[in-house]
PDB file of C-alpha atoms in Angstrom:
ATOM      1  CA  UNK A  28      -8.924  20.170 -29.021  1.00 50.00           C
ATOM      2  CA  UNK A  29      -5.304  19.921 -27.196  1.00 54.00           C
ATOM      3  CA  UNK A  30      -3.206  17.587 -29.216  1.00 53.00           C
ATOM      4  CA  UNK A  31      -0.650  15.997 -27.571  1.00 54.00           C
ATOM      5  CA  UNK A  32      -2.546  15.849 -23.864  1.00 53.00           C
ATOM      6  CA  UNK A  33      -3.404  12.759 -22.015  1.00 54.00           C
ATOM      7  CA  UNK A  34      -5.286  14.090 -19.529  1.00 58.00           C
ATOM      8  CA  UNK A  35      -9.073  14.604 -19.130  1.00 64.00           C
ATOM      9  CA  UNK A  36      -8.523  18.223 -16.878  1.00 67.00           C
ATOM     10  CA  UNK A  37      -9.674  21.542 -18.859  1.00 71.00           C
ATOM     11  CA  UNK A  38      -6.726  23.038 -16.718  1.00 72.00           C
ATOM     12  CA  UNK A  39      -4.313  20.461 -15.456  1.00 72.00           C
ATOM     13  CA  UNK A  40      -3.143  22.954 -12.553  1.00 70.00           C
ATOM     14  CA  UNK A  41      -6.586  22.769 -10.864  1.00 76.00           C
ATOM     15  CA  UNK A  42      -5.756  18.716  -9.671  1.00 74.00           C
ATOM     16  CA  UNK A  43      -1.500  18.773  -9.259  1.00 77.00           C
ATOM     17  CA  UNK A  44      -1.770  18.881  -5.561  1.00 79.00           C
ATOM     18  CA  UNK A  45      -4.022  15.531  -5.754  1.00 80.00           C
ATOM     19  CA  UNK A  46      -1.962  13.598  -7.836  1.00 80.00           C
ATOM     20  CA  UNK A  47      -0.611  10.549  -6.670  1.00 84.00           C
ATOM     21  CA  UNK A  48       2.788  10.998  -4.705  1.00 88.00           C
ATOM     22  CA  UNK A  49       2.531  14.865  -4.966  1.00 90.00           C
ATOM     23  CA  UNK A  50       2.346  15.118  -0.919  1.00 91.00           C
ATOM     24  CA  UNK A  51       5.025  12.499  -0.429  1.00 93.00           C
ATOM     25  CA  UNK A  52       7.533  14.349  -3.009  1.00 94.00           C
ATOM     26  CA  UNK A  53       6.722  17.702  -1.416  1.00 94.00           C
ATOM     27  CA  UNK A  54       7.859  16.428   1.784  1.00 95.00           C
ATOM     28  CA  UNK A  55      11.004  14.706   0.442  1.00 97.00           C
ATOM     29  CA  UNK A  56      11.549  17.779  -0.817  1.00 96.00           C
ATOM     30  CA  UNK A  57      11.442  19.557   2.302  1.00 97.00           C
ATOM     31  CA  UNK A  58      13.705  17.368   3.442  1.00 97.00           C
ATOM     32  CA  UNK A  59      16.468  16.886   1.031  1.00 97.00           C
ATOM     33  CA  UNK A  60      16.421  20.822   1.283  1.00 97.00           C
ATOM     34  CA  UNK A  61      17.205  20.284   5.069  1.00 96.00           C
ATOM     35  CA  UNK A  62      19.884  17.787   4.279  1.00 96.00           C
ATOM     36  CA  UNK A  63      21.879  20.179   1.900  1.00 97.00           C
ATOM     37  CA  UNK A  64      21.403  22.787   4.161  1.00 96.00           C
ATOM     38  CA  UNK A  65      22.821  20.646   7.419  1.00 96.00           C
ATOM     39  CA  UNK A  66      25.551  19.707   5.042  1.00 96.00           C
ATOM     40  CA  UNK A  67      27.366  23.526   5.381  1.00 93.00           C
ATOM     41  CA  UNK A  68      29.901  23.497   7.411  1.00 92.00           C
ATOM     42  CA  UNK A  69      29.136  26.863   9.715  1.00 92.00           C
ATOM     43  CA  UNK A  70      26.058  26.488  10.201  1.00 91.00           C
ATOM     44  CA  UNK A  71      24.164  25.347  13.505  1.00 92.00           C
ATOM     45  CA  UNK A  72      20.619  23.209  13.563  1.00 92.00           C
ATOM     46  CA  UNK A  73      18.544  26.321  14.783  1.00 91.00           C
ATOM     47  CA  UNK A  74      19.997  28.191  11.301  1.00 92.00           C
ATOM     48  CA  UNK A  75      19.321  25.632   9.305  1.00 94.00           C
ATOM     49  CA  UNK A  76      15.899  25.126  10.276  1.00 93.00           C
ATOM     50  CA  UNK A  77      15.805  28.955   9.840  1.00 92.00           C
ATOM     51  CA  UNK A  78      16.789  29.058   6.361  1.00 94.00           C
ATOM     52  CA  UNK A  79      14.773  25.917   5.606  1.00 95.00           C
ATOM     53  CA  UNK A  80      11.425  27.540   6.697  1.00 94.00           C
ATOM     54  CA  UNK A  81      12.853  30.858   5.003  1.00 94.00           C
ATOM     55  CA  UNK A  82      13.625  28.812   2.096  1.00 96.00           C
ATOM     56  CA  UNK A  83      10.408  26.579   1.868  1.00 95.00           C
ATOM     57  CA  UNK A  84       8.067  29.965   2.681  1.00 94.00           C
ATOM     58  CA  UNK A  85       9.744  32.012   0.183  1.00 95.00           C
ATOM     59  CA  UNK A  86       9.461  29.500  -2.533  1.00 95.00           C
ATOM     60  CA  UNK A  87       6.017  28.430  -2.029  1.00 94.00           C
ATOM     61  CA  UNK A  88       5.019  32.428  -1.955  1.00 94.00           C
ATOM     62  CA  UNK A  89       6.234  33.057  -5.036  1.00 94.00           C
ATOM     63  CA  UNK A  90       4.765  29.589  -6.746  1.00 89.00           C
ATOM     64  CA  UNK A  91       1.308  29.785  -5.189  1.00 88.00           C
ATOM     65  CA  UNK A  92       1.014  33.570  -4.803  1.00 89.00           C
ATOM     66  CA  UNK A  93       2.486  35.858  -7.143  1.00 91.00           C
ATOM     67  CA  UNK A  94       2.544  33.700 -10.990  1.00 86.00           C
ATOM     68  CA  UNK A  95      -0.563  33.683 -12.749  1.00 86.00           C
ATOM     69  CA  UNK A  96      -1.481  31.577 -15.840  1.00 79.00           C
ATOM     70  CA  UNK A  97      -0.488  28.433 -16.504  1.00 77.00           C
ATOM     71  CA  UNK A  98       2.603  26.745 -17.988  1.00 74.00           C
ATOM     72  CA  UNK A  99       1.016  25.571 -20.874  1.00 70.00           C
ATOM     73  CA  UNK A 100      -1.961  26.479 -22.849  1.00 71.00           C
ATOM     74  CA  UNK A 101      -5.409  25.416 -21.531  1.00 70.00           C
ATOM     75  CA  UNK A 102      -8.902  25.414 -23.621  1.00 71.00           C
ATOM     76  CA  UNK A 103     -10.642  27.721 -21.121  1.00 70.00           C
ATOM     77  CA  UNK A 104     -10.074  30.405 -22.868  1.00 71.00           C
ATOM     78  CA  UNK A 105      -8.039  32.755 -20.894  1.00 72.00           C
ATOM     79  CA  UNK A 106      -9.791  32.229 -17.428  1.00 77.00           C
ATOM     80  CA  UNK A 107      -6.531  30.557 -15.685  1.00 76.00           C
ATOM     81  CA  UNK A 108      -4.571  33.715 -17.015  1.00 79.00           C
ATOM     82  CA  UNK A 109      -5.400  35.814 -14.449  1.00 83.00           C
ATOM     83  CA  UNK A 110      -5.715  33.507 -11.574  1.00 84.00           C
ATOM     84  CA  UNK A 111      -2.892  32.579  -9.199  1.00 86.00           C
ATOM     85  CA  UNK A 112      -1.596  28.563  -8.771  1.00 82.00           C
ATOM     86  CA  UNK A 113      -3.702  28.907  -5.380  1.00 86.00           C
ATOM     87  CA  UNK A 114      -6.435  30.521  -6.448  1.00 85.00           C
ATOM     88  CA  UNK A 115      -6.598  27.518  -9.868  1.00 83.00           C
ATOM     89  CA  UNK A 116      -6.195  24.525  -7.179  1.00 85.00           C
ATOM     90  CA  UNK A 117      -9.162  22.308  -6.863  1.00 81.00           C
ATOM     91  CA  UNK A 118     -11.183  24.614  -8.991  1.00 79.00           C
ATOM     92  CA  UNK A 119     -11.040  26.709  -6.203  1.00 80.00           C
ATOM     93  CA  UNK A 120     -12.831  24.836  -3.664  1.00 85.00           C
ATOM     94  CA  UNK A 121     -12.022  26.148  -0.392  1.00 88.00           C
ATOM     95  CA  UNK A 122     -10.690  24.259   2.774  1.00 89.00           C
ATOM     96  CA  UNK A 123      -9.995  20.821   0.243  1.00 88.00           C
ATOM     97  CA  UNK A 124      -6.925  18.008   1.758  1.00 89.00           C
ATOM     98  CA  UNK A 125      -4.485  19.892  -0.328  1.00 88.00           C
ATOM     99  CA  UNK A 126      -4.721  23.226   0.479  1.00 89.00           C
ATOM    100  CA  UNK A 127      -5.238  22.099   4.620  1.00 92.00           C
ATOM    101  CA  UNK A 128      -2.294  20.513   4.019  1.00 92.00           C
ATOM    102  CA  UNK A 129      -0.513  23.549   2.119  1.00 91.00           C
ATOM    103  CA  UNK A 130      -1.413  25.261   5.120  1.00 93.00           C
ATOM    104  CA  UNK A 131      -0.181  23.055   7.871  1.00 95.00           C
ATOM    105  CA  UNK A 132       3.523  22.529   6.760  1.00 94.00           C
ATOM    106  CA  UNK A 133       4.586  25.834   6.855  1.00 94.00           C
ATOM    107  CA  UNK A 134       2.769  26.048  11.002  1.00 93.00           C
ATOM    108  CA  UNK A 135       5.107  22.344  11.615  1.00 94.00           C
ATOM    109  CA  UNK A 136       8.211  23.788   9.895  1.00 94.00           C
ATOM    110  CA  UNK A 137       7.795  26.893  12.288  1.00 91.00           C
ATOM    111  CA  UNK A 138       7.218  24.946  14.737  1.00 91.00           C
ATOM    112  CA  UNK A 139      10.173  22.773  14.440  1.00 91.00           C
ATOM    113  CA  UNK A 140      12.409  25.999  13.580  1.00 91.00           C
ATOM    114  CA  UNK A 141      11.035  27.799  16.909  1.00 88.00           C
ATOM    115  CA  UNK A 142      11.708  24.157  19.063  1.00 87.00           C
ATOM    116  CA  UNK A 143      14.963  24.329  17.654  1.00 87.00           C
ATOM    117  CA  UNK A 144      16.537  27.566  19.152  1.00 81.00           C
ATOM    118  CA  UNK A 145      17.632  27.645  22.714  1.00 80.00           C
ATOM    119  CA  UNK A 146      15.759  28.814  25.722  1.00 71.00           C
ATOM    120  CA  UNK A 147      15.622  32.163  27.860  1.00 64.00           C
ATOM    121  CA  UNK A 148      13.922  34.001  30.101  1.00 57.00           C
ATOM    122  CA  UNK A 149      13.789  37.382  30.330  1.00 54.00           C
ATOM    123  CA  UNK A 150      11.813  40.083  32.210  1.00 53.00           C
ATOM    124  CA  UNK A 151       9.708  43.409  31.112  1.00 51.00           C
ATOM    125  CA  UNK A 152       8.778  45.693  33.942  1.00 51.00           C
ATOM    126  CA  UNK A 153       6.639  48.169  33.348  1.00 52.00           C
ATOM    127  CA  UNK A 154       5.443  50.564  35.879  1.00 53.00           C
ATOM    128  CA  UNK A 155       2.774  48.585  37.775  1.00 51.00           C
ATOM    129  CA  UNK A 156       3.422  45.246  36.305  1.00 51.00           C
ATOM    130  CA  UNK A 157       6.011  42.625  35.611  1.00 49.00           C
ATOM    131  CA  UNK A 158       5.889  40.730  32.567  1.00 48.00           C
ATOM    132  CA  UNK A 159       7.802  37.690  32.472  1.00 49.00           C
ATOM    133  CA  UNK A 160       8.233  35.774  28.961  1.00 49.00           C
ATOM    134  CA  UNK A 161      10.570  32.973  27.188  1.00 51.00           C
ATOM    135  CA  UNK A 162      11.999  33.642  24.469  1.00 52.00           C
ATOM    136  CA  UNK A 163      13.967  32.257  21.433  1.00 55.00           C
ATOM    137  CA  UNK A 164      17.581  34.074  21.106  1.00 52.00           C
ATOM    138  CA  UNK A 165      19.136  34.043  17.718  1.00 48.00           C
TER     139      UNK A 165
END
């Protein structure tokens, strides 16, 4: 028996990502991280989408990726312990609305880092051939 729990969840960790307003904060999140970083003097937009997505991928690496367990203690005995955050969400259910969308911010924040850099073209010859490419400079 867990005294002092008012949920229903054997291992709360398994149903965080479904809560209600979990999405919404995560992407406020993202955001108010974009707004601090804009707020530094030096820096241009393409950098501080930069270190946002740095920031952001970094982050959610080392919170779904590399801690195991859970941050409190859960009447399955031991079984979370060695699991990851990722590998505990949705019991782990593959291809569920929270891990798609887990998976599709960090593809738009690259996306909107990549948008944000300037322009160039530039040319590769090769014997034979001529590749021709545009490319981001940083």
């Amino acid at each position: 028996m867990n005294v002092g729990t008012a949920h229903s969840e054997v291992n709360p960790n398994t149903r965080v990502m479904n809560s209600r307003g979990m999405w919404l904060s995560y992407i406020l999140g993202i955001g108010l991280l974009h707004v601090i970083l804009l707020s530094i003097p030096f820096a241009s937009v393409p950098v501080v989408w930069t270190l946002t997505n740095l920031i952001h991928n970094l982050c959610m690496y080392l919170l779904l990726h590399t801690v195991k367990g859970t941050p409190f203690e859960t009447p399955d005995q031991g079984k979370a312990r060695l699991l990851t955050h990722w590998e505990q969400m949705d019991y782990g259910v593959q291809f569920t609305a929270s891990r798609k969308f887990l998976t599709i911010t960090p593809i738009v924040l690259q996306t909107a880092t990549a948008s944000s850099w300037p322009r160039t073209r530039s040319c590769l010859s090769t014997p034979g051939t001529r590749l021709c490419t545009c490319t981001r400079l940083g």
